[in-house]
mmCIF file of C-alpha atoms and ligand atoms in Angstrom:
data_model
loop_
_atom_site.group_PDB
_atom_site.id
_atom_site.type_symbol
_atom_site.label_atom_id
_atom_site.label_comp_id
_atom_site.label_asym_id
_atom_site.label_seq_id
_atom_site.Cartn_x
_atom_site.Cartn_y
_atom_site.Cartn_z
ATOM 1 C CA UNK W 1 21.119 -1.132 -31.703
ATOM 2 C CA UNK W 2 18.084 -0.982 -34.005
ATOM 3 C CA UNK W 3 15.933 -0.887 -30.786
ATOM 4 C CA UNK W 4 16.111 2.858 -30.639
ATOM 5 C CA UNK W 5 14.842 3.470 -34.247
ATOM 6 C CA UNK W 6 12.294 -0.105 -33.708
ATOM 7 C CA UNK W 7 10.905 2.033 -30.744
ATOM 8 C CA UNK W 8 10.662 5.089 -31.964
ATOM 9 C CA UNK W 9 9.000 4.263 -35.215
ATOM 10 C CA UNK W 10 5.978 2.196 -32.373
ATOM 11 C CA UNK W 11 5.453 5.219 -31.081
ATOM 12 C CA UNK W 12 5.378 7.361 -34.107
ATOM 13 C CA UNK W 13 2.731 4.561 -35.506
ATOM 14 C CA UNK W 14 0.496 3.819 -32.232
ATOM 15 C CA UNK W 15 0.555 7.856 -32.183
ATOM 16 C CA UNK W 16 2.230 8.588 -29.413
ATOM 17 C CA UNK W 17 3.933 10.398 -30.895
ATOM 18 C CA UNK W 18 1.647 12.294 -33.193
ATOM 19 C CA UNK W 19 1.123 15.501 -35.471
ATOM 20 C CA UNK W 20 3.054 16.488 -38.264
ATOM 21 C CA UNK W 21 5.754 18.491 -36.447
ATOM 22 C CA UNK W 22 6.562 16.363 -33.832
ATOM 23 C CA UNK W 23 6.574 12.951 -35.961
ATOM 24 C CA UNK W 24 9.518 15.241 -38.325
ATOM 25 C CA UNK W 25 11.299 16.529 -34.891
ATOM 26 C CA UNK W 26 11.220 13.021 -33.637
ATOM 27 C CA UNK W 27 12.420 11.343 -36.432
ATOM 28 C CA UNK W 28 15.163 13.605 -36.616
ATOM 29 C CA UNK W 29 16.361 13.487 -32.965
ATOM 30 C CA UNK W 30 16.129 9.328 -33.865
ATOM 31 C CA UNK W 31 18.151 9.249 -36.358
ATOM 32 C CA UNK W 32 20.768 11.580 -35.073
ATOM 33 C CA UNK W 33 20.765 9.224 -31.885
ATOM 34 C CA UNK W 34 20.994 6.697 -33.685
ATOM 35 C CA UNK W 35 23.908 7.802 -35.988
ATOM 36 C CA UNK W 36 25.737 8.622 -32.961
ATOM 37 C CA UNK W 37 25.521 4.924 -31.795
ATOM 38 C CA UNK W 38 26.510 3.115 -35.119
ATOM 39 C CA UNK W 39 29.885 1.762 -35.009
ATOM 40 C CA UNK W 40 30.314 0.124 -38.215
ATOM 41 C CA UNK W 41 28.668 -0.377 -41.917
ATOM 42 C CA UNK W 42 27.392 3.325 -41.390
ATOM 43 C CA UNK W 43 25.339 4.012 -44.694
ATOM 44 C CA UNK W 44 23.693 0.213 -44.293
ATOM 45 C CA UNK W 45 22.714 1.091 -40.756
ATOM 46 C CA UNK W 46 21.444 4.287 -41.641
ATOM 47 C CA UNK W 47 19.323 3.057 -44.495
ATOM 48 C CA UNK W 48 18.213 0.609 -42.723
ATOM 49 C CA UNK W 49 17.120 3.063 -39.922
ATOM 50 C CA UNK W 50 15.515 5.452 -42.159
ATOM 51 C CA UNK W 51 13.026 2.952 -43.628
ATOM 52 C CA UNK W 52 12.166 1.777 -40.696
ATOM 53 C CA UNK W 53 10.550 5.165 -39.731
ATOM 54 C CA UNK W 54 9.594 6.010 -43.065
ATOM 55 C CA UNK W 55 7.377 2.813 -42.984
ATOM 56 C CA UNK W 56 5.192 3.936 -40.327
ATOM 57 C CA UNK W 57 3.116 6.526 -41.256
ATOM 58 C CA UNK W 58 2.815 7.465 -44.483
ATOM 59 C CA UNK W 59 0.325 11.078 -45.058
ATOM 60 C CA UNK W 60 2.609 13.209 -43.752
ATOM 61 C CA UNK W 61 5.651 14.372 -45.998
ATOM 62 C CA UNK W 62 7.495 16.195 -42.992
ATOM 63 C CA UNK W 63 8.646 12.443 -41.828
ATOM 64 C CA UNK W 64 10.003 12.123 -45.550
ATOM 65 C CA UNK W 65 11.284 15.533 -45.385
ATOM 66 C CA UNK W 66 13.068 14.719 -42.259
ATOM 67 C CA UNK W 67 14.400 11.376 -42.629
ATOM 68 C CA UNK W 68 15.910 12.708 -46.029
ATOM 69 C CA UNK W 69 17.462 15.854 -44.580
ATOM 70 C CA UNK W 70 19.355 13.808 -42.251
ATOM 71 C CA UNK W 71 19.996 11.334 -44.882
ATOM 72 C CA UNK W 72 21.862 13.571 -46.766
ATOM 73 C CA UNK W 73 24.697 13.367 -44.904
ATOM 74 C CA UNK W 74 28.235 13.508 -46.658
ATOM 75 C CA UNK W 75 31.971 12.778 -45.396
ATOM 76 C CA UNK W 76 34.721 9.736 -46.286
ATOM 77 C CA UNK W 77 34.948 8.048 -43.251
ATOM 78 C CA UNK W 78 32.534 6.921 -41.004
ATOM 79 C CA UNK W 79 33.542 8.922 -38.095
ATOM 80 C CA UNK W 80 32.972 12.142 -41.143
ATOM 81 C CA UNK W 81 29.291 11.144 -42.635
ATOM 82 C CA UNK W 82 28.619 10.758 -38.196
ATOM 83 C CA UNK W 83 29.542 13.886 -37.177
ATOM 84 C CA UNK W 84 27.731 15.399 -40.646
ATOM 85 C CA UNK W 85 24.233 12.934 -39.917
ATOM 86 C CA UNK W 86 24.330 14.240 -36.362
ATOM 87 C CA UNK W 87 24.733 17.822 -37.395
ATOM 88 C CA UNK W 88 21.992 17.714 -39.945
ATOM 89 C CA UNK W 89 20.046 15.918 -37.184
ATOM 90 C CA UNK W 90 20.638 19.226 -35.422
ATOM 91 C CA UNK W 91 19.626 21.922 -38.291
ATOM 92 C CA UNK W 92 16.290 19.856 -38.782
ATOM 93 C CA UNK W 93 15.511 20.255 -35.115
ATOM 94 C CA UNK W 94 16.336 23.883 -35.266
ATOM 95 C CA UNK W 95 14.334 24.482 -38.178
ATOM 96 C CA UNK W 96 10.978 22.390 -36.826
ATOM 97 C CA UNK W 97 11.755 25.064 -33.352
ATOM 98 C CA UNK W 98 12.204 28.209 -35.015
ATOM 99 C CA UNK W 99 9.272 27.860 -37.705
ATOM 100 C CA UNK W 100 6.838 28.011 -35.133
ATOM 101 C CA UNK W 101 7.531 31.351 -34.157
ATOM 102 C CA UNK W 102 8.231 32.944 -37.271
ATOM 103 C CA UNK W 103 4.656 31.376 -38.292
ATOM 104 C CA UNK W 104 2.696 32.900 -34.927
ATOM 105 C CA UNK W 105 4.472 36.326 -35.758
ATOM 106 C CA UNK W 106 3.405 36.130 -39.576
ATOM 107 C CA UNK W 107 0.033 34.607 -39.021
ATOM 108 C CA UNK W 108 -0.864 36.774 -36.258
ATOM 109 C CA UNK W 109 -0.816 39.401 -38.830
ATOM 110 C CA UNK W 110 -2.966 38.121 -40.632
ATOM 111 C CA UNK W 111 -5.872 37.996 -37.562
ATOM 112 C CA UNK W 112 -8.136 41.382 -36.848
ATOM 113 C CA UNK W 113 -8.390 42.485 -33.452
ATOM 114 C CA UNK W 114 -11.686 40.947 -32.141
ATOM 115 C CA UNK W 115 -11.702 38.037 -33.948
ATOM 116 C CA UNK W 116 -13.292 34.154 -33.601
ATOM 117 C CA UNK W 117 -11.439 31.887 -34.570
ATOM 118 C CA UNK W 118 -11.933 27.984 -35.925
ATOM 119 C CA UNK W 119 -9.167 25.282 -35.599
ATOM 120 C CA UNK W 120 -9.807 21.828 -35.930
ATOM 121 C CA UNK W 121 -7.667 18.544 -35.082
ATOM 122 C CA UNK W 122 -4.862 19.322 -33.094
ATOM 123 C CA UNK W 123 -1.802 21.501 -35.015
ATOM 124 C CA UNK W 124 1.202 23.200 -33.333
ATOM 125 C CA UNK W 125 1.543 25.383 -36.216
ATOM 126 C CA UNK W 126 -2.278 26.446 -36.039
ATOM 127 C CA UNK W 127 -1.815 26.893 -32.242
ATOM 128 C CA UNK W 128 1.480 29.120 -32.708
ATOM 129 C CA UNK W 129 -0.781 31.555 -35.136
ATOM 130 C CA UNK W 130 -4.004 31.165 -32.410
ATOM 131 C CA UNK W 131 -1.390 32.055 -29.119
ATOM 132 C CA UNK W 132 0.761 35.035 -31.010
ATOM 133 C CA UNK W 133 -2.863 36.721 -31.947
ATOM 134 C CA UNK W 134 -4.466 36.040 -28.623
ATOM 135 C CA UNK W 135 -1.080 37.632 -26.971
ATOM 136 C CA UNK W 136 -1.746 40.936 -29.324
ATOM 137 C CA UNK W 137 -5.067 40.936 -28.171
ATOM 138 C CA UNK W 138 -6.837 40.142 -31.328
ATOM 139 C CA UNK W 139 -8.851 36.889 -30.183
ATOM 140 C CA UNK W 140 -12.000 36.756 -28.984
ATOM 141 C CA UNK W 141 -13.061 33.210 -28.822
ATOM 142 C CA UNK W 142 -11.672 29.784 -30.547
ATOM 143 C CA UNK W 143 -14.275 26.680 -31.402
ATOM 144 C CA UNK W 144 -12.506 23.704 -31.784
ATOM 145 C CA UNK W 145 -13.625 20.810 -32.909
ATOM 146 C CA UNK W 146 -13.416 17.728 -31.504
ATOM 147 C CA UNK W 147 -11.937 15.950 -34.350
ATOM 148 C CA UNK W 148 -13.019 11.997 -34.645
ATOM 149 C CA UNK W 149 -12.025 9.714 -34.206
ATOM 150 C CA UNK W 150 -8.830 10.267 -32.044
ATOM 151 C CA UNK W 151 -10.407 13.440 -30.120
ATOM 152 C CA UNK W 152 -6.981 15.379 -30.839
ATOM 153 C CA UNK W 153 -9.812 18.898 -30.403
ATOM 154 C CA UNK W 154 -9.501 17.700 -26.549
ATOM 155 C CA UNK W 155 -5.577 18.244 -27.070
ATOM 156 C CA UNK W 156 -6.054 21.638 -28.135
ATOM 157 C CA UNK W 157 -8.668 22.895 -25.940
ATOM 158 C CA UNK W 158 -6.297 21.619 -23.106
ATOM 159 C CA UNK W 159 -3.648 23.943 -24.488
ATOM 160 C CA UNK W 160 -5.738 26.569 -25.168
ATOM 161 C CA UNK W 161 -7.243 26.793 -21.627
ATOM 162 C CA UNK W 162 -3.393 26.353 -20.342
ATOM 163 C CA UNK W 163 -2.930 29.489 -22.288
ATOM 164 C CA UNK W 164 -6.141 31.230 -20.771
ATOM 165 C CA UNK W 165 -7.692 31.616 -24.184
ATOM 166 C CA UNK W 166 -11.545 31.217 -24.324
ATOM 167 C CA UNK W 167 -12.374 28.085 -26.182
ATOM 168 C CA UNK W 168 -15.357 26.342 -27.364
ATOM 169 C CA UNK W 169 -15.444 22.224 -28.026
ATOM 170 C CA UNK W 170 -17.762 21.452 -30.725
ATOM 171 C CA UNK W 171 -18.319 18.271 -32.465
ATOM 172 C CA UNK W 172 -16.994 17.928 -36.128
ATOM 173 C CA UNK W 173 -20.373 18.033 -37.688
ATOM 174 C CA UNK W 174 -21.030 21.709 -36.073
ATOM 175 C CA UNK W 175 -18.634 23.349 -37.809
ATOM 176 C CA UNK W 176 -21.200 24.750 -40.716
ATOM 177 C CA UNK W 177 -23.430 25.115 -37.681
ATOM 178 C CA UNK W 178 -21.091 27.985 -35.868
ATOM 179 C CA UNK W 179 -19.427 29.199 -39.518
ATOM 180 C CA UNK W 180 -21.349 32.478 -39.079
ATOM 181 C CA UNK W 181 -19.904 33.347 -35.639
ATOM 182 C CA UNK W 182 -16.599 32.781 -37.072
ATOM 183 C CA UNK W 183 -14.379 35.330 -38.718
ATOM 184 C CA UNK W 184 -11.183 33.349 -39.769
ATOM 185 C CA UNK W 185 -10.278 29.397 -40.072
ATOM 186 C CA UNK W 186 -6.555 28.357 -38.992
ATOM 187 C CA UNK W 187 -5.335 24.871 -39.288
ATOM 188 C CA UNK W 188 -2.594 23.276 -40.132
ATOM 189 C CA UNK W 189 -1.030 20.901 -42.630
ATOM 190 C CA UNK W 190 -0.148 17.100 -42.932
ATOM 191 C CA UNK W 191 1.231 17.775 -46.586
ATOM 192 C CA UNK W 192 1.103 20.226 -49.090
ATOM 193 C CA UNK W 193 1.409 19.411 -52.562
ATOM 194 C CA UNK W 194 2.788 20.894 -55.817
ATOM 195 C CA UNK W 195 0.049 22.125 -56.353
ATOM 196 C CA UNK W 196 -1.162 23.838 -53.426
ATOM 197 C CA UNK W 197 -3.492 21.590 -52.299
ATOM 198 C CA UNK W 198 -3.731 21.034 -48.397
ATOM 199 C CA UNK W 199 -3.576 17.174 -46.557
ATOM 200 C CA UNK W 200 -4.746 17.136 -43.000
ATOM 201 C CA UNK W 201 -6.759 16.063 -40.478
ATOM 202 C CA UNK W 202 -9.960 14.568 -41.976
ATOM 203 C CA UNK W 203 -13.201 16.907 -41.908
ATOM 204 C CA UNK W 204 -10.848 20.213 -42.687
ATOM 205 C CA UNK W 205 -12.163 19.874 -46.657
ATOM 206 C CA UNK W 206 -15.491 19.907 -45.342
ATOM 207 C CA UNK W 207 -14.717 22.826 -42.982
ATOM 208 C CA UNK W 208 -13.222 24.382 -45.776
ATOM 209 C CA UNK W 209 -16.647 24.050 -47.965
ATOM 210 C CA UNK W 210 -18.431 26.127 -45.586
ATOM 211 C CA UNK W 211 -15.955 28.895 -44.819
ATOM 212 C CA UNK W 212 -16.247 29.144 -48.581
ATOM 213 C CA UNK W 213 -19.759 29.481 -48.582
ATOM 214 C CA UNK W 214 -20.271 32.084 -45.819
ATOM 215 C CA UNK W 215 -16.885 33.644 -47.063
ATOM 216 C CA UNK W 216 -14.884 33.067 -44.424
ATOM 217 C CA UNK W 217 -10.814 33.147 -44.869
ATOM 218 C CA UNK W 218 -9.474 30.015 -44.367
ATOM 219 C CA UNK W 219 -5.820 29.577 -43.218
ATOM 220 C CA UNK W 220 -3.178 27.143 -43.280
ATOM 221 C CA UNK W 221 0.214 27.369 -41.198
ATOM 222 C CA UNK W 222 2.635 24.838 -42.211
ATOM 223 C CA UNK W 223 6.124 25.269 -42.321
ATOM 224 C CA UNK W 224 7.859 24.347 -45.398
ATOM 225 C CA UNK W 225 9.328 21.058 -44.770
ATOM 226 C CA UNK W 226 5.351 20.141 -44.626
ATOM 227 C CA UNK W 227 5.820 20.463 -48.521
ATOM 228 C CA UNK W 228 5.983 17.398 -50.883
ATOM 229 C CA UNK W 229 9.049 17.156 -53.383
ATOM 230 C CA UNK W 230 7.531 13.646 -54.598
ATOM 231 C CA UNK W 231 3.850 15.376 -55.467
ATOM 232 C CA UNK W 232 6.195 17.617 -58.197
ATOM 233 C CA UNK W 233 6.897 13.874 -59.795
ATOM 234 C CA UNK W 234 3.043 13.337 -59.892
ATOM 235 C CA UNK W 235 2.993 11.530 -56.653
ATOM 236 C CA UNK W 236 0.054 11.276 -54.911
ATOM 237 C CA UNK W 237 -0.127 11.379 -51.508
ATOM 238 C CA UNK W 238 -1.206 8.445 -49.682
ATOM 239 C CA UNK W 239 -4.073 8.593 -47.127
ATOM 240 C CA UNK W 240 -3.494 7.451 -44.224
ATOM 241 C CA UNK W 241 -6.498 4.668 -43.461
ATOM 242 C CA UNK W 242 -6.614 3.316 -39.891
ATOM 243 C CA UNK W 243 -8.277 0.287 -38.039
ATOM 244 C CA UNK W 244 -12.036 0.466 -38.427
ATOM 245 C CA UNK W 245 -12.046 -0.079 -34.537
ATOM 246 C CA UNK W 246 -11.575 3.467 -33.954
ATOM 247 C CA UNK W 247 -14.555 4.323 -35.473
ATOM 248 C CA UNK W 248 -17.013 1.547 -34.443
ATOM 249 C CA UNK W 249 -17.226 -0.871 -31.616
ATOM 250 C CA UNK W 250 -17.293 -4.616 -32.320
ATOM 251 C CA UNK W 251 -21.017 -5.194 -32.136
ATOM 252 C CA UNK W 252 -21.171 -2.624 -34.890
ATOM 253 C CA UNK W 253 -18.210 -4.194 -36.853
ATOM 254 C CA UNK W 254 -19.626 -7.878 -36.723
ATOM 255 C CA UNK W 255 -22.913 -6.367 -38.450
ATOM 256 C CA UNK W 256 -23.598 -8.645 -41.746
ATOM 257 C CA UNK W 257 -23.375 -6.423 -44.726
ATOM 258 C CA UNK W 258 -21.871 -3.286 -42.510
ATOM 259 C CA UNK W 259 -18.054 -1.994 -43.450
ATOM 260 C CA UNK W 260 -16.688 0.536 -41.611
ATOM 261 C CA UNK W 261 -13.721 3.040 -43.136
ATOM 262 C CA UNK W 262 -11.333 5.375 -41.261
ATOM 263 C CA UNK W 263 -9.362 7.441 -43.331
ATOM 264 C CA UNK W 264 -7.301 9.817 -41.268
ATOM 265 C CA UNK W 265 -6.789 12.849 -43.866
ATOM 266 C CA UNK W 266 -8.496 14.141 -46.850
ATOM 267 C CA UNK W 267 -7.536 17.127 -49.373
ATOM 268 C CA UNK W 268 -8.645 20.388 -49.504
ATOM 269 C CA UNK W 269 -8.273 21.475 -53.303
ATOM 270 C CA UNK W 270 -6.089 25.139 -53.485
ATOM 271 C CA UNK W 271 -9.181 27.282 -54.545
ATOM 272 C CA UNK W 272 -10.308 27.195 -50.768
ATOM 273 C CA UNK W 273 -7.291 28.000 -49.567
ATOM 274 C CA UNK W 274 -6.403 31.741 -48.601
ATOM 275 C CA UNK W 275 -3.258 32.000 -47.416
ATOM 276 C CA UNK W 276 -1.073 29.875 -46.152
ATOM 277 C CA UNK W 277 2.012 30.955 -43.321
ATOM 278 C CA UNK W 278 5.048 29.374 -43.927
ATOM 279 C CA UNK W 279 8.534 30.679 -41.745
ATOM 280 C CA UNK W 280 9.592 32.257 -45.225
ATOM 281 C CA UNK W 281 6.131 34.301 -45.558
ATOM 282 C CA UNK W 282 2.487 34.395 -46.138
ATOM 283 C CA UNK W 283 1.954 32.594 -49.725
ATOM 284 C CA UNK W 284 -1.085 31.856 -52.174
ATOM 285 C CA UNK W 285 -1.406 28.399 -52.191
ATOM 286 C CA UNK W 286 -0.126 28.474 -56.039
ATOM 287 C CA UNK W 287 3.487 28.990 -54.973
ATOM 288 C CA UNK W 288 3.824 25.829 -53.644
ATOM 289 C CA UNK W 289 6.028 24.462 -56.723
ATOM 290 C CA UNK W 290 8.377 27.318 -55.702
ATOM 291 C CA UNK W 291 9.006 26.829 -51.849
ATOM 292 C CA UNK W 292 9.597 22.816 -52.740
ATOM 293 C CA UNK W 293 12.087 24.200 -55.655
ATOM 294 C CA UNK W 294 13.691 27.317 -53.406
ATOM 295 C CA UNK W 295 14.005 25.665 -49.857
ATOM 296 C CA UNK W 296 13.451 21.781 -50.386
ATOM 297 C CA UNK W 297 15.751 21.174 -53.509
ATOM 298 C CA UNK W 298 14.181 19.182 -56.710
ATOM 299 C CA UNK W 299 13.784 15.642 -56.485
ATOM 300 C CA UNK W 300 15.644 13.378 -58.562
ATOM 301 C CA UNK W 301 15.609 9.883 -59.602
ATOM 302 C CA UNK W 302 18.890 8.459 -58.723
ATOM 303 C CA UNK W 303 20.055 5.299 -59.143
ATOM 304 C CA UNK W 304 16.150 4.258 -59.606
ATOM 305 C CA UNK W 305 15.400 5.530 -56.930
ATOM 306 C CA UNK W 306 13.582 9.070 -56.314
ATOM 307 C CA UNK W 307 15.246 11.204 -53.609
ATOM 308 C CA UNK W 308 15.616 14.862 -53.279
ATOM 309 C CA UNK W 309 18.416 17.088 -52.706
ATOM 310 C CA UNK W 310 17.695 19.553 -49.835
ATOM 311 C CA UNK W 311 19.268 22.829 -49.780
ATOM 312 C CA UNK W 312 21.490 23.154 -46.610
ATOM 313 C CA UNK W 313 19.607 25.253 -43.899
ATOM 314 C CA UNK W 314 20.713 28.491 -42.842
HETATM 315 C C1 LIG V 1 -2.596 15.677 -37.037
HETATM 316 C C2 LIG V 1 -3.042 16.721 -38.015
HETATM 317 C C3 LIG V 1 -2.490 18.110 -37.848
HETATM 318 C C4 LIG V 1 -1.241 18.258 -38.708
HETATM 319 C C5 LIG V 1 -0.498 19.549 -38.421
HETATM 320 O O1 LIG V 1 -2.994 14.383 -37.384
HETATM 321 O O2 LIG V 1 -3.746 16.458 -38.961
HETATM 322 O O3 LIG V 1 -3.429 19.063 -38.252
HETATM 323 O O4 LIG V 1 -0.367 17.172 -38.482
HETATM 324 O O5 LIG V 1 -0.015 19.536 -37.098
HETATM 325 P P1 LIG V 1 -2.591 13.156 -36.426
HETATM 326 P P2 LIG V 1 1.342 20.339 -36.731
HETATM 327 O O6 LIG V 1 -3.071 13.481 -35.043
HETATM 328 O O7 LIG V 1 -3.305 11.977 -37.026
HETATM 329 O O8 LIG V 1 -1.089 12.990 -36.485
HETATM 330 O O9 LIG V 1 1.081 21.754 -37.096
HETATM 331 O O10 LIG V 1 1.506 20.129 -35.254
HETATM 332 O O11 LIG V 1 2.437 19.735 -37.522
#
């Protein structure tokens, strides 16, 4: 029976499954599945399922946010903590489907009419904010970059040609290049921390440096599940650091002397941070503390262990 979760947490790691939305929606529709199929020893089962998808990926804090929002489950019986895992399995879902357009309709806002527009990696949230302003007529253009080493910029000039906006591919190291033709920056968010500091797609710090520079606003759309409980216990977030492969091929990896790194993510500090759209609002990034205390619950140790408490959704 663990197949489902065994699977599912393959193709959350080989990143099939991918992005910091889906991984959270995923995870969520798993573990309801699975909940529905467990016939005995419930809360072992369930444990036992949850760390097996926590232990896959380990940047982004919607999987964490996800997995514990299920876990939270209550009841006597097994049949009761069921039917309450697979109903929180339910309100997560809901939640990951109707941020996105509350996030297009604030972010959109937050676009002038005539605008270019710089994304980078491939974000849902981002793309929600990018489609709801093209829709109101307020984007011009969007560069993407290409985003090494994965190439997720080819995902989202796919999806922005799908949706007939005009996009330009540009490699990651042409961002400062094109920062003067660009008016806003929109991406989105792996993890935000305590302290309003943004985790994503490596290369968006760097990005961020130059919108600085040539004062452009930079945005970041992440719902607030994509907020970290643990960073308020002075966790730090752990980057993500994938097979040097990726990067190199093998006659460059045999090379005497020659090491090749991949991190996946870096952080962009809060101070280049404008704005960032959450489903509850536009925030400074300095609020952070408060959407993990109003909508995510504090964290507590319990029983040695740290967990949070999430409030229910509504
Ligand atoms: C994806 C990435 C995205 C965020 C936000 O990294 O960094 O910018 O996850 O995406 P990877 P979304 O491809 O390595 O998973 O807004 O869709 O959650």
């Amino acid at each position: 029976m663990f197949w489902i979760v065994e699977e599912a947490a393959e193709k959350i790691r080989s990143m099939e499954i991918r992005g910091a939305a889906r991984i959270a929606r995923f995870a969520a529709e798993t573990l309801r599945n699975f909940a529905e199929s467990v016939d005995s020893e419930f809360d072992e089962k369930m444990k036992r399922a949850a760390e097996i998808l926590l232990n896959t990926r380990p940047t982004a804090v919607s999987l964490y946010n996800a997995v514990n929002y299920v876990m939270r489950y209550e009841g006597e019986s097994d049949e009761e903590k069921r039917r309450s895992a697979v109903k929180r399995g339910e309100e997560f879902i809901r939640w990951v489907e109707t941020a996105h357009e509350k996030i297009g309709e604030i972010g959109a806002r937050r676009i002038r009419k005539g605008s270019v527009v710089m994304t980078h990696c491939n974000s849902s949230a981002a793309l929600s904010v990018i489609k709801e302003a093209f829709r109101q007529g307020k984007i011009e253009e969007v560069f993407a970059t290409e985003s090494r080493p994965r190439l997720q910029g080819h995902l989202t000039v796919r999806e922005l040609s799908k949706a007939g906006i005009p996009a330009t591919l540009i490699v990651d190291s042409a961002a400062r290049y094109f920062m003067k033709e660009v008016d806003c920056i929109v991406v989105g968010a792996d993890t935000i921390t305590a302290n309003g500091a943004l985790v994503n797609k490596i290369g968006t710090s760097q990005i961020a440096l130059s919108a600085k520079e040539a004062k452009v606003p930079f945005m970041v759309a992440a719902e607030t599940y994509k907020f970290s409980p643990k960073t308020l216990f002075g966790e730090l977030v752990t980057i993500e650091e994938r097979e040097a492969s990726e990067v190199a091929p093998e006659e460059i990896l045999k090379l005497k002397g020659v090491n090749v790194r991949n991190p996946a993510f870096d952080v962009t500090p809060r101070d280049y941070i404008d704005v960032i759209i959450t489903e509850m609002g536009a925030i400074p990034p300095e609020m952070a503390y408060l959407v993990i205390k109003e909508r995510l619950g504090y964290a507590v140790f319990e029983e040695g262990e740290l967990k949070i408490s999430p409030k229910h959704f509504d």
